[in-house]
mmCIF file of N, CA, C and O in Angstrom:
data_model
loop_
_atom_site.group_PDB
_atom_site.id
_atom_site.type_symbol
_atom_site.label_atom_id
_atom_site.label_comp_id
_atom_site.label_asym_id
_atom_site.label_seq_id
_atom_site.Cartn_x
_atom_site.Cartn_y
_atom_site.Cartn_z
ATOM 1 N N MET A 1 -1.178 -42.093 -6.654
ATOM 2 C CA MET A 1 -1.503 -41.274 -5.511
ATOM 3 C C MET A 1 -3.002 -41.276 -5.302
ATOM 4 O O MET A 1 -3.760 -41.150 -6.245
ATOM 5 N N SER A 2 -3.397 -41.374 -4.078
ATOM 6 C CA SER A 2 -4.822 -41.378 -3.798
ATOM 7 C C SER A 2 -5.336 -39.943 -3.691
ATOM 8 O O SER A 2 -4.566 -38.987 -3.620
ATOM 9 N N ASP A 3 -6.651 -39.815 -3.643
ATOM 10 C CA ASP A 3 -7.277 -38.490 -3.527
ATOM 11 C C ASP A 3 -6.923 -37.827 -2.205
ATOM 12 O O ASP A 3 -6.767 -36.624 -2.123
ATOM 13 N N VAL A 4 -6.772 -38.636 -1.143
ATOM 14 C CA VAL A 4 -6.433 -38.095 0.169
ATOM 15 C C VAL A 4 -5.032 -37.506 0.139
ATOM 16 O O VAL A 4 -4.784 -36.414 0.653
ATOM 17 N N GLU A 5 -4.104 -38.217 -0.479
ATOM 18 C CA GLU A 5 -2.737 -37.714 -0.561
ATOM 19 C C GLU A 5 -2.665 -36.443 -1.401
ATOM 20 O O GLU A 5 -1.948 -35.509 -1.078
ATOM 21 N N THR A 6 -3.435 -36.376 -2.483
ATOM 22 C CA THR A 6 -3.446 -35.187 -3.345
ATOM 23 C C THR A 6 -4.022 -33.998 -2.588
ATOM 24 O O THR A 6 -3.491 -32.887 -2.646
ATOM 25 N N ALA A 7 -5.091 -34.220 -1.857
ATOM 26 C CA ALA A 7 -5.717 -33.137 -1.095
ATOM 27 C C ALA A 7 -4.778 -32.633 -0.009
ATOM 28 O O ALA A 7 -4.641 -31.423 0.202
ATOM 29 N N SER A 8 -4.097 -33.543 0.681
ATOM 30 C CA SER A 8 -3.199 -33.109 1.753
ATOM 31 C C SER A 8 -1.969 -32.417 1.176
ATOM 32 O O SER A 8 -1.449 -31.473 1.752
ATOM 33 N N SER A 9 -1.467 -32.858 0.038
ATOM 34 C CA SER A 9 -0.313 -32.190 -0.557
ATOM 35 C C SER A 9 -0.708 -30.803 -1.065
ATOM 36 O O SER A 9 0.105 -29.885 -1.032
ATOM 37 N N THR A 10 -1.941 -30.636 -1.518
ATOM 38 C CA THR A 10 -2.417 -29.317 -1.940
ATOM 39 C C THR A 10 -2.473 -28.383 -0.747
ATOM 40 O O THR A 10 -2.059 -27.227 -0.833
ATOM 41 N N LYS A 11 -2.936 -28.877 0.390
ATOM 42 C CA LYS A 11 -2.983 -28.055 1.602
ATOM 43 C C LYS A 11 -1.594 -27.631 2.020
ATOM 44 O O LYS A 11 -1.362 -26.517 2.429
ATOM 45 N N LEU A 12 -0.640 -28.551 1.920
ATOM 46 C CA LEU A 12 0.726 -28.223 2.294
ATOM 47 C C LEU A 12 1.308 -27.155 1.375
ATOM 48 O O LEU A 12 1.998 -26.254 1.816
ATOM 49 N N LYS A 13 1.018 -27.248 0.096
ATOM 50 C CA LYS A 13 1.515 -26.259 -0.848
ATOM 51 C C LYS A 13 0.948 -24.875 -0.519
ATOM 52 O O LYS A 13 1.652 -23.886 -0.565
ATOM 53 N N LEU A 14 -0.313 -24.830 -0.188
ATOM 54 C CA LEU A 14 -0.930 -23.548 0.139
ATOM 55 C C LEU A 14 -0.392 -23.004 1.452
ATOM 56 O O LEU A 14 -0.182 -21.817 1.610
ATOM 57 N N ARG A 15 -0.146 -23.906 2.397
ATOM 58 C CA ARG A 15 0.332 -23.481 3.707
ATOM 59 C C ARG A 15 1.740 -22.910 3.622
ATOM 60 O O ARG A 15 2.074 -21.928 4.272
ATOM 61 N N TYR A 16 2.595 -23.518 2.819
ATOM 62 C CA TYR A 16 3.995 -23.118 2.771
ATOM 63 C C TYR A 16 4.299 -22.133 1.644
ATOM 64 O O TYR A 16 5.447 -21.801 1.410
ATOM 65 N N GLY A 17 3.300 -21.647 0.963
ATOM 66 C CA GLY A 17 3.524 -20.688 -0.114
ATOM 67 C C GLY A 17 3.902 -19.308 0.417
ATOM 68 O O GLY A 17 3.873 -19.047 1.619
ATOM 69 N N THR A 18 4.278 -18.479 -0.470
ATOM 70 C CA THR A 18 4.632 -17.110 -0.100
ATOM 71 C C THR A 18 3.359 -16.343 0.259
ATOM 72 O O THR A 18 2.420 -16.298 -0.536
ATOM 73 N N PRO A 19 3.295 -15.754 1.447
ATOM 74 C CA PRO A 19 2.078 -15.027 1.816
ATOM 75 C C PRO A 19 1.937 -13.758 0.977
ATOM 76 O O PRO A 19 2.924 -13.110 0.632
ATOM 77 N N LEU A 20 0.715 -13.451 0.630
ATOM 78 C CA LEU A 20 0.446 -12.245 -0.137
ATOM 79 C C LEU A 20 0.574 -11.020 0.769
ATOM 80 O O LEU A 20 0.227 -11.079 1.946
ATOM 81 N N PRO A 21 1.076 -9.939 0.237
ATOM 82 C CA PRO A 21 1.168 -8.734 1.073
ATOM 83 C C PRO A 21 -0.226 -8.213 1.408
ATOM 84 O O PRO A 21 -1.121 -8.236 0.574
ATOM 85 N N VAL A 22 -0.391 -7.797 2.629
ATOM 86 C CA VAL A 22 -1.667 -7.246 3.075
ATOM 87 C C VAL A 22 -1.656 -5.745 2.790
ATOM 88 O O VAL A 22 -0.726 -5.040 3.194
ATOM 89 N N GLN A 23 -2.666 -5.303 2.080
ATOM 90 C CA GLN A 23 -2.737 -3.877 1.764
ATOM 91 C C GLN A 23 -3.278 -3.129 2.970
ATOM 92 O O GLN A 23 -4.254 -3.540 3.595
ATOM 93 N N ALA A 24 -2.641 -2.031 3.284
ATOM 94 C CA ALA A 24 -3.103 -1.197 4.386
ATOM 95 C C ALA A 24 -4.376 -0.468 3.963
ATOM 96 O O ALA A 24 -4.620 -0.253 2.780
ATOM 97 N N VAL A 25 -5.155 -0.116 4.943
ATOM 98 C CA VAL A 25 -6.382 0.627 4.673
ATOM 99 C C VAL A 25 -6.003 2.012 4.143
ATOM 100 O O VAL A 25 -5.206 2.718 4.763
ATOM 101 N N PRO A 26 -6.529 2.394 2.982
ATOM 102 C CA PRO A 26 -6.209 3.730 2.480
ATOM 103 C C PRO A 26 -6.820 4.792 3.400
ATOM 104 O O PRO A 26 -7.997 4.722 3.726
ATOM 105 N N ARG A 27 -5.999 5.724 3.833
ATOM 106 C CA ARG A 27 -6.472 6.767 4.743
ATOM 107 C C ARG A 27 -6.121 8.122 4.173
ATOM 108 O O ARG A 27 -5.105 8.283 3.510
ATOM 109 N N ILE A 28 -6.959 9.081 4.440
ATOM 110 C CA ILE A 28 -6.705 10.463 4.039
ATOM 111 C C ILE A 28 -6.207 11.218 5.266
ATOM 112 O O ILE A 28 -6.908 11.267 6.281
ATOM 113 N N PRO A 29 -5.018 11.805 5.195
ATOM 114 C CA PRO A 29 -4.555 12.630 6.311
ATOM 115 C C PRO A 29 -5.348 13.934 6.346
ATOM 116 O O PRO A 29 -5.291 14.731 5.413
ATOM 117 N N VAL A 30 -6.110 14.138 7.401
ATOM 118 C CA VAL A 30 -7.059 15.251 7.469
ATOM 119 C C VAL A 30 -6.344 16.603 7.458
ATOM 120 O O VAL A 30 -6.821 17.551 6.831
ATOM 121 N N ILE A 31 -5.201 16.709 8.117
ATOM 122 C CA ILE A 31 -4.496 17.998 8.157
ATOM 123 C C ILE A 31 -4.001 18.371 6.756
ATOM 124 O O ILE A 31 -4.155 19.517 6.322
ATOM 125 N N ALA A 32 -3.435 17.412 6.039
ATOM 126 C CA ALA A 32 -2.981 17.692 4.673
ATOM 127 C C ALA A 32 -4.161 18.041 3.773
ATOM 128 O O ALA A 32 -4.074 18.952 2.941
ATOM 129 N N LEU A 33 -5.277 17.345 3.942
ATOM 130 C CA LEU A 33 -6.466 17.645 3.151
ATOM 131 C C LEU A 33 -7.000 19.031 3.483
ATOM 132 O O LEU A 33 -7.373 19.797 2.588
ATOM 133 N N GLY A 34 -7.026 19.381 4.768
ATOM 134 C CA GLY A 34 -7.512 20.704 5.173
ATOM 135 C C GLY A 34 -6.659 21.832 4.626
ATOM 136 O O GLY A 34 -7.177 22.836 4.122
ATOM 137 N N MET A 35 -5.334 21.676 4.723
ATOM 138 C CA MET A 35 -4.454 22.712 4.181
ATOM 139 C C MET A 35 -4.587 22.808 2.663
ATOM 140 O O MET A 35 -4.629 23.909 2.103
ATOM 141 N N SER A 36 -4.678 21.678 2.000
ATOM 142 C CA SER A 36 -4.795 21.673 0.539
ATOM 143 C C SER A 36 -6.093 22.322 0.077
ATOM 144 O O SER A 36 -6.087 23.192 -0.797
ATOM 145 N N LEU A 37 -7.200 21.897 0.662
ATOM 146 C CA LEU A 37 -8.486 22.470 0.257
ATOM 147 C C LEU A 37 -8.605 23.929 0.660
ATOM 148 O O LEU A 37 -9.140 24.748 -0.096
ATOM 149 N N GLY A 38 -8.126 24.266 1.859
ATOM 150 C CA GLY A 38 -8.186 25.651 2.308
ATOM 151 C C GLY A 38 -7.399 26.576 1.395
ATOM 152 O O GLY A 38 -7.897 27.629 0.975
ATOM 153 N N LEU A 39 -6.177 26.183 1.065
ATOM 154 C CA LEU A 39 -5.367 27.015 0.172
ATOM 155 C C LEU A 39 -5.927 27.026 -1.252
ATOM 156 O O LEU A 39 -5.886 28.056 -1.924
ATOM 157 N N PHE A 40 -6.467 25.908 -1.699
ATOM 158 C CA PHE A 40 -7.096 25.872 -3.025
ATOM 159 C C PHE A 40 -8.242 26.869 -3.110
ATOM 160 O O PHE A 40 -8.353 27.643 -4.070
ATOM 161 N N LEU A 41 -9.120 26.866 -2.116
ATOM 162 C CA LEU A 41 -10.258 27.788 -2.145
ATOM 163 C C LEU A 41 -9.818 29.234 -1.929
ATOM 164 O O LEU A 41 -10.412 30.159 -2.511
ATOM 165 N N ALA A 42 -8.786 29.474 -1.135
ATOM 166 C CA ALA A 42 -8.275 30.832 -0.944
ATOM 167 C C ALA A 42 -7.678 31.371 -2.244
ATOM 168 O O ALA A 42 -7.942 32.517 -2.636
ATOM 169 N N VAL A 43 -6.886 30.555 -2.929
ATOM 170 C CA VAL A 43 -6.312 30.978 -4.214
ATOM 171 C C VAL A 43 -7.418 31.193 -5.245
ATOM 172 O O VAL A 43 -7.379 32.159 -6.024
ATOM 173 N N THR A 44 -8.413 30.325 -5.244
ATOM 174 C CA THR A 44 -9.542 30.485 -6.158
ATOM 175 C C THR A 44 -10.277 31.796 -5.876
ATOM 176 O O THR A 44 -10.666 32.508 -6.809
ATOM 177 N N PHE A 45 -10.458 32.134 -4.609
ATOM 178 C CA PHE A 45 -11.097 33.397 -4.244
ATOM 179 C C PHE A 45 -10.288 34.578 -4.763
ATOM 180 O O PHE A 45 -10.839 35.523 -5.347
ATOM 181 N N ILE A 46 -8.970 34.537 -4.588
ATOM 182 C CA ILE A 46 -8.110 35.629 -5.068
ATOM 183 C C ILE A 46 -8.215 35.756 -6.587
ATOM 184 O O ILE A 46 -8.343 36.872 -7.118
ATOM 185 N N LEU A 47 -8.182 34.643 -7.289
ATOM 186 C CA LEU A 47 -8.294 34.684 -8.750
ATOM 187 C C LEU A 47 -9.648 35.223 -9.193
ATOM 188 O O LEU A 47 -9.732 35.992 -10.161
ATOM 189 N N CYS A 48 -10.711 34.841 -8.497
ATOM 190 C CA CYS A 48 -12.047 35.325 -8.859
ATOM 191 C C CYS A 48 -12.185 36.820 -8.597
ATOM 192 O O CYS A 48 -12.789 37.533 -9.401
ATOM 193 N N VAL A 49 -11.639 37.299 -7.491
ATOM 194 C CA VAL A 49 -11.683 38.741 -7.212
ATOM 195 C C VAL A 49 -10.886 39.492 -8.272
ATOM 196 O O VAL A 49 -11.324 40.523 -8.792
ATOM 197 N N GLY A 50 -9.721 38.974 -8.625
ATOM 198 C CA GLY A 50 -8.925 39.585 -9.686
ATOM 199 C C GLY A 50 -9.667 39.606 -11.011
ATOM 200 O O GLY A 50 -9.645 40.606 -11.737
ATOM 201 N N PHE A 51 -10.338 38.508 -11.340
ATOM 202 C CA PHE A 51 -11.135 38.454 -12.569
ATOM 203 C C PHE A 51 -12.254 39.485 -12.533
ATOM 204 O O PHE A 51 -12.512 40.170 -13.531
ATOM 205 N N ASP A 52 -12.926 39.610 -11.393
ATOM 206 C CA ASP A 52 -14.015 40.581 -11.263
ATOM 207 C C ASP A 52 -13.502 42.011 -11.420
ATOM 208 O O ASP A 52 -14.216 42.865 -11.956
ATOM 209 N N LEU A 53 -12.293 42.284 -10.940
ATOM 210 C CA LEU A 53 -11.731 43.627 -11.087
ATOM 211 C C LEU A 53 -11.299 43.902 -12.529
ATOM 212 O O LEU A 53 -11.431 45.033 -13.007
ATOM 213 N N LEU A 54 -10.793 42.883 -13.222
ATOM 214 C CA LEU A 54 -10.363 43.054 -14.614
ATOM 215 C C LEU A 54 -11.532 43.123 -15.590
ATOM 216 O O LEU A 54 -11.468 43.835 -16.591
ATOM 217 N N PHE A 55 -12.576 42.381 -15.303
ATOM 218 C CA PHE A 55 -13.741 42.312 -16.195
ATOM 219 C C PHE A 55 -15.010 42.607 -15.404
ATOM 220 O O PHE A 55 -15.784 41.701 -15.100
ATOM 221 N N PRO A 56 -15.251 43.883 -15.079
ATOM 222 C CA PRO A 56 -16.409 44.213 -14.233
ATOM 223 C C PRO A 56 -17.758 43.875 -14.871
ATOM 224 O O PRO A 56 -18.725 43.613 -14.159
ATOM 225 N N ASP A 57 -17.820 43.839 -16.201
ATOM 226 C CA ASP A 57 -19.089 43.492 -16.840
ATOM 227 C C ASP A 57 -19.406 41.995 -16.709
ATOM 228 O O ASP A 57 -20.542 41.582 -16.886
ATOM 229 N N ARG A 58 -18.424 41.194 -16.395
ATOM 230 C CA ARG A 58 -18.611 39.752 -16.195
ATOM 231 C C ARG A 58 -18.447 39.360 -14.730
ATOM 232 O O ARG A 58 -18.260 38.183 -14.422
ATOM 233 N N ALA A 59 -18.505 40.314 -13.842
ATOM 234 C CA ALA A 59 -18.223 40.085 -12.424
ATOM 235 C C ALA A 59 -19.236 39.122 -11.805
ATOM 236 O O ALA A 59 -20.407 39.107 -12.161
ATOM 237 N N MET A 60 -18.733 38.350 -10.880
ATOM 238 C CA MET A 60 -19.593 37.403 -10.156
ATOM 239 C C MET A 60 -19.612 37.696 -8.664
ATOM 240 O O MET A 60 -19.920 36.837 -7.859
ATOM 241 N N TYR A 61 -19.284 38.935 -8.293
ATOM 242 C CA TYR A 61 -19.206 39.255 -6.872
ATOM 243 C C TYR A 61 -20.548 39.122 -6.176
ATOM 244 O O TYR A 61 -20.599 38.943 -4.966
ATOM 245 N N GLU A 62 -21.638 39.185 -6.926
ATOM 246 C CA GLU A 62 -22.954 39.000 -6.289
ATOM 247 C C GLU A 62 -23.079 37.589 -5.712
ATOM 248 O O GLU A 62 -23.753 37.388 -4.702
ATOM 249 N N SER A 63 -22.420 36.634 -6.342
ATOM 250 C CA SER A 63 -22.412 35.263 -5.788
ATOM 251 C C SER A 63 -21.637 35.226 -4.482
ATOM 252 O O SER A 63 -22.025 34.531 -3.532
ATOM 253 N N TRP A 64 -20.520 35.970 -4.428
ATOM 254 C CA TRP A 64 -19.733 36.011 -3.198
ATOM 255 C C TRP A 64 -20.540 36.606 -2.051
ATOM 256 O O TRP A 64 -20.386 36.195 -0.906
ATOM 257 N N LEU A 65 -21.386 37.579 -2.377
ATOM 258 C CA LEU A 65 -22.197 38.206 -1.322
ATOM 259 C C LEU A 65 -23.111 37.184 -0.656
ATOM 260 O O LEU A 65 -23.379 37.273 0.544
ATOM 261 N N ARG A 66 -23.583 36.212 -1.418
ATOM 262 C CA ARG A 66 -24.464 35.180 -0.859
ATOM 263 C C ARG A 66 -23.695 34.047 -0.184
ATOM 264 O O ARG A 66 -24.180 33.453 0.774
ATOM 265 N N LEU A 67 -22.525 33.745 -0.702
ATOM 266 C CA LEU A 67 -21.768 32.598 -0.185
ATOM 267 C C LEU A 67 -20.897 32.921 1.028
ATOM 268 O O LEU A 67 -20.594 32.029 1.820
ATOM 269 N N LEU A 68 -20.476 34.158 1.152
ATOM 270 C CA LEU A 68 -19.553 34.540 2.220
ATOM 271 C C LEU A 68 -20.222 35.548 3.154
ATOM 272 O O LEU A 68 -20.346 36.724 2.815
ATOM 273 N N PRO A 69 -20.669 35.127 4.327
ATOM 274 C CA PRO A 69 -21.344 36.035 5.258
ATOM 275 C C PRO A 69 -20.444 37.200 5.668
ATOM 276 O O PRO A 69 -19.273 37.014 5.999
ATOM 277 N N GLY A 70 -20.977 38.397 5.598
ATOM 278 C CA GLY A 70 -20.231 39.593 5.999
ATOM 279 C C GLY A 70 -19.397 40.193 4.884
ATOM 280 O O GLY A 70 -18.841 41.279 5.039
ATOM 281 N N PHE A 71 -19.285 39.522 3.764
ATOM 282 C CA PHE A 71 -18.489 40.012 2.644
ATOM 283 C C PHE A 71 -19.261 41.100 1.903
ATOM 284 O O PHE A 71 -20.441 40.960 1.631
ATOM 285 N N THR A 72 -18.574 42.192 1.630
ATOM 286 C CA THR A 72 -19.141 43.263 0.800
ATOM 287 C C THR A 72 -18.136 43.567 -0.296
ATOM 288 O O THR A 72 -16.940 43.321 -0.156
ATOM 289 N N TRP A 73 -18.583 44.125 -1.383
ATOM 290 C CA TRP A 73 -17.683 44.419 -2.511
ATOM 291 C C TRP A 73 -17.203 45.832 -2.413
ATOM 292 O O TRP A 73 -17.991 46.740 -2.369
ATOM 293 N N LEU A 74 -16.028 46.172 -2.541
ATOM 294 C CA LEU A 74 -14.809 45.499 -2.169
ATOM 295 C C LEU A 74 -14.016 46.484 -1.343
ATOM 296 O O LEU A 74 -13.752 47.606 -1.775
ATOM 297 N N SER A 75 -13.627 46.078 -0.193
ATOM 298 C CA SER A 75 -12.712 46.827 0.661
ATOM 299 C C SER A 75 -11.666 45.841 1.177
ATOM 300 O O SER A 75 -11.857 44.623 1.093
ATOM 301 N N TRP A 76 -10.567 46.360 1.712
ATOM 302 C CA TRP A 76 -9.529 45.464 2.214
ATOM 303 C C TRP A 76 -10.021 44.567 3.348
ATOM 304 O O TRP A 76 -9.761 43.362 3.330
ATOM 305 N N PRO A 77 -10.742 45.135 4.333
ATOM 306 C CA PRO A 77 -11.247 44.219 5.388
ATOM 307 C C PRO A 77 -12.186 43.150 4.830
ATOM 308 O O PRO A 77 -12.129 41.983 5.254
ATOM 309 N N SER A 78 -13.018 43.518 3.871
ATOM 310 C CA SER A 78 -13.929 42.561 3.270
ATOM 311 C C SER A 78 -13.171 41.514 2.454
ATOM 312 O O SER A 78 -13.518 40.331 2.465
ATOM 313 N N PHE A 79 -12.132 41.941 1.754
ATOM 314 C CA PHE A 79 -11.315 41.004 0.987
ATOM 315 C C PHE A 79 -10.684 39.958 1.911
ATOM 316 O O PHE A 79 -10.733 38.759 1.632
ATOM 317 N N PHE A 80 -10.093 40.423 3.013
ATOM 318 C CA PHE A 80 -9.449 39.475 3.940
ATOM 319 C C PHE A 80 -10.467 38.586 4.646
ATOM 320 O O PHE A 80 -10.184 37.419 4.945
ATOM 321 N N LEU A 81 -11.656 39.124 4.897
ATOM 322 C CA LEU A 81 -12.723 38.294 5.459
ATOM 323 C C LEU A 81 -13.106 37.190 4.479
ATOM 324 O O LEU A 81 -13.238 36.016 4.860
ATOM 325 N N GLY A 82 -13.286 37.537 3.212
ATOM 326 C CA GLY A 82 -13.605 36.540 2.194
ATOM 327 C C GLY A 82 -12.506 35.511 2.035
ATOM 328 O O GLY A 82 -12.772 34.318 1.846
ATOM 329 N N LEU A 83 -11.266 35.960 2.129
ATOM 330 C CA LEU A 83 -10.126 35.052 2.034
ATOM 331 C C LEU A 83 -10.127 34.070 3.204
ATOM 332 O O LEU A 83 -9.963 32.854 3.017
ATOM 333 N N ALA A 84 -10.352 34.575 4.404
ATOM 334 C CA ALA A 84 -10.390 33.714 5.596
ATOM 335 C C ALA A 84 -11.580 32.750 5.536
ATOM 336 O O ALA A 84 -11.447 31.568 5.898
ATOM 337 N N GLU A 85 -12.727 33.232 5.075
ATOM 338 C CA GLU A 85 -13.891 32.356 4.981
ATOM 339 C C GLU A 85 -13.684 31.278 3.924
ATOM 340 O O GLU A 85 -14.094 30.134 4.118
ATOM 341 N N SER A 86 -13.051 31.610 2.823
ATOM 342 C CA SER A 86 -12.758 30.608 1.794
ATOM 343 C C SER A 86 -11.832 29.534 2.349
ATOM 344 O O SER A 86 -12.054 28.333 2.142
ATOM 345 N N PHE A 87 -10.799 29.952 3.063
ATOM 346 C CA PHE A 87 -9.884 29.000 3.699
ATOM 347 C C PHE A 87 -10.638 28.147 4.721
ATOM 348 O O PHE A 87 -10.444 26.933 4.799
ATOM 349 N N GLY A 88 -11.516 28.770 5.478
ATOM 350 C CA GLY A 88 -12.314 28.042 6.469
ATOM 351 C C GLY A 88 -13.243 27.027 5.840
ATOM 352 O O GLY A 88 -13.437 25.934 6.392
ATOM 353 N N TYR A 89 -13.829 27.361 4.689
ATOM 354 C CA TYR A 89 -14.689 26.395 3.995
ATOM 355 C C TYR A 89 -13.887 25.164 3.573
ATOM 356 O O TYR A 89 -14.394 24.046 3.617
ATOM 357 N N GLY A 90 -12.644 25.359 3.167
ATOM 358 C CA GLY A 90 -11.800 24.216 2.826
ATOM 359 C C GLY A 90 -11.574 23.310 4.025
ATOM 360 O O GLY A 90 -11.632 22.081 3.916
ATOM 361 N N TRP A 91 -11.319 23.914 5.186
ATOM 362 C CA TRP A 91 -11.138 23.125 6.406
ATOM 363 C C TRP A 91 -12.434 22.443 6.821
ATOM 364 O O TRP A 91 -12.418 21.323 7.324
ATOM 365 N N TYR A 92 -13.562 23.106 6.622
ATOM 366 C CA TYR A 92 -14.856 22.496 6.944
ATOM 367 C C TYR A 92 -15.044 21.210 6.138
ATOM 368 O O TYR A 92 -15.397 20.161 6.692
ATOM 369 N N VAL A 93 -14.776 21.277 4.837
ATOM 370 C CA VAL A 93 -14.914 20.090 3.992
ATOM 371 C C VAL A 93 -13.950 18.996 4.452
ATOM 372 O O VAL A 93 -14.320 17.825 4.553
ATOM 373 N N ALA A 94 -12.710 19.376 4.760
ATOM 374 C CA ALA A 94 -11.715 18.387 5.184
ATOM 375 C C ALA A 94 -12.108 17.724 6.500
ATOM 376 O O ALA A 94 -11.960 16.508 6.661
ATOM 377 N N LEU A 95 -12.610 18.509 7.447
ATOM 378 C CA LEU A 95 -12.962 17.959 8.764
ATOM 379 C C LEU A 95 -14.196 17.065 8.716
ATOM 380 O O LEU A 95 -14.375 16.204 9.581
ATOM 381 N N ILE A 96 -15.041 17.258 7.723
ATOM 382 C CA ILE A 96 -16.204 16.387 7.570
ATOM 383 C C ILE A 96 -15.866 15.204 6.665
ATOM 384 O O ILE A 96 -16.106 14.049 6.998
ATOM 385 N N PHE A 97 -15.303 15.488 5.495
ATOM 386 C CA PHE A 97 -15.059 14.444 4.499
ATOM 387 C C PHE A 97 -13.948 13.473 4.915
ATOM 388 O O PHE A 97 -14.094 12.256 4.752
ATOM 389 N N GLY A 98 -12.836 13.975 5.421
ATOM 390 C CA GLY A 98 -11.689 13.125 5.751
ATOM 391 C C GLY A 98 -12.026 12.010 6.731
ATOM 392 O O GLY A 98 -11.800 10.828 6.428
ATOM 393 N N PRO A 99 -12.568 12.333 7.906
ATOM 394 C CA PRO A 99 -12.919 11.257 8.843
ATOM 395 C C PRO A 99 -14.007 10.322 8.314
ATOM 396 O O PRO A 99 -13.966 9.118 8.576
ATOM 397 N N LEU A 100 -14.969 10.860 7.565
ATOM 398 C CA LEU A 100 -16.003 9.985 6.996
ATOM 399 C C LEU A 100 -15.393 8.992 6.014
ATOM 400 O O LEU A 100 -15.703 7.800 6.038
ATOM 401 N N TYR A 101 -14.513 9.476 5.156
ATOM 402 C CA TYR A 101 -13.843 8.589 4.203
ATOM 403 C C TYR A 101 -13.028 7.536 4.944
ATOM 404 O O TYR A 101 -13.099 6.343 4.617
ATOM 405 N N ASN A 102 -12.254 7.953 5.920
ATOM 406 C CA ASN A 102 -11.417 7.014 6.668
ATOM 407 C C ASN A 102 -12.257 5.964 7.382
ATOM 408 O O ASN A 102 -11.898 4.787 7.420
ATOM 409 N N PHE A 103 -13.389 6.375 7.940
ATOM 410 C CA PHE A 103 -14.281 5.448 8.630
ATOM 411 C C PHE A 103 -14.822 4.393 7.669
ATOM 412 O O PHE A 103 -14.743 3.193 7.928
ATOM 413 N N PHE A 104 -15.372 4.845 6.541
ATOM 414 C CA PHE A 104 -15.984 3.895 5.612
ATOM 415 C C PHE A 104 -14.945 3.052 4.886
ATOM 416 O O PHE A 104 -15.189 1.878 4.591
ATOM 417 N N ALA A 105 -13.775 3.596 4.620
ATOM 418 C CA ALA A 105 -12.713 2.794 3.991
ATOM 419 C C ALA A 105 -12.268 1.675 4.924
ATOM 420 O O ALA A 105 -12.041 0.539 4.491
ATOM 421 N N ALA A 106 -12.172 1.958 6.211
ATOM 422 C CA ALA A 106 -11.794 0.932 7.181
ATOM 423 C C ALA A 106 -12.881 -0.132 7.306
ATOM 424 O O ALA A 106 -12.584 -1.332 7.372
ATOM 425 N N ARG A 107 -14.138 0.281 7.294
ATOM 426 C CA ARG A 107 -15.248 -0.683 7.413
ATOM 427 C C ARG A 107 -15.318 -1.602 6.196
ATOM 428 O O ARG A 107 -15.515 -2.794 6.339
ATOM 429 N N ILE A 108 -15.140 -1.026 5.028
ATOM 430 C CA ILE A 108 -15.189 -1.840 3.813
ATOM 431 C C ILE A 108 -14.008 -2.793 3.766
ATOM 432 O O ILE A 108 -14.140 -3.953 3.374
ATOM 433 N N ASN A 109 -12.848 -2.351 4.196
ATOM 434 C CA ASN A 109 -11.662 -3.204 4.189
ATOM 435 C C ASN A 109 -11.791 -4.346 5.208
ATOM 436 O O ASN A 109 -11.255 -5.428 4.986
ATOM 437 N N GLN A 110 -12.495 -4.131 6.317
ATOM 438 C CA GLN A 110 -12.713 -5.192 7.304
ATOM 439 C C GLN A 110 -13.570 -6.300 6.730
ATOM 440 O O GLN A 110 -13.389 -7.470 7.049
ATOM 441 N N ARG A 111 -14.501 -5.956 5.885
ATOM 442 C CA ARG A 111 -15.417 -6.948 5.313
ATOM 443 C C ARG A 111 -14.729 -7.831 4.282
ATOM 444 O O ARG A 111 -15.184 -8.902 3.987
ATOM 445 N N ARG A 112 -13.654 -7.350 3.687
ATOM 446 C CA ARG A 112 -12.933 -8.128 2.680
ATOM 447 C C ARG A 112 -12.118 -9.128 3.368
ATOM 448 O O ARG A 112 -11.637 -9.958 3.545
#
């Protein structure tokens, strides 16, 4: 067999081979991320408030006063405000991070 025949038979083998599966671009569903992060931060807020009530000498509510605008220690309206703000912070992260991740994942996958 000549080199030309070997080269052409190699091309034919590659052409007729089983195509590799194309991987889809990994995407983050923003709504699922927002609900997950929002509920995670809301539950974390509830646990931290509970911890502060159980162990007042180790309380970290002063941090909440700085992180959550309008939050004061502790009344029911303030508790629900902190809960809503914690949930909102989760959505803020999701609405910024999710589309940014999806954008850059698509760009990197195009280059491959």
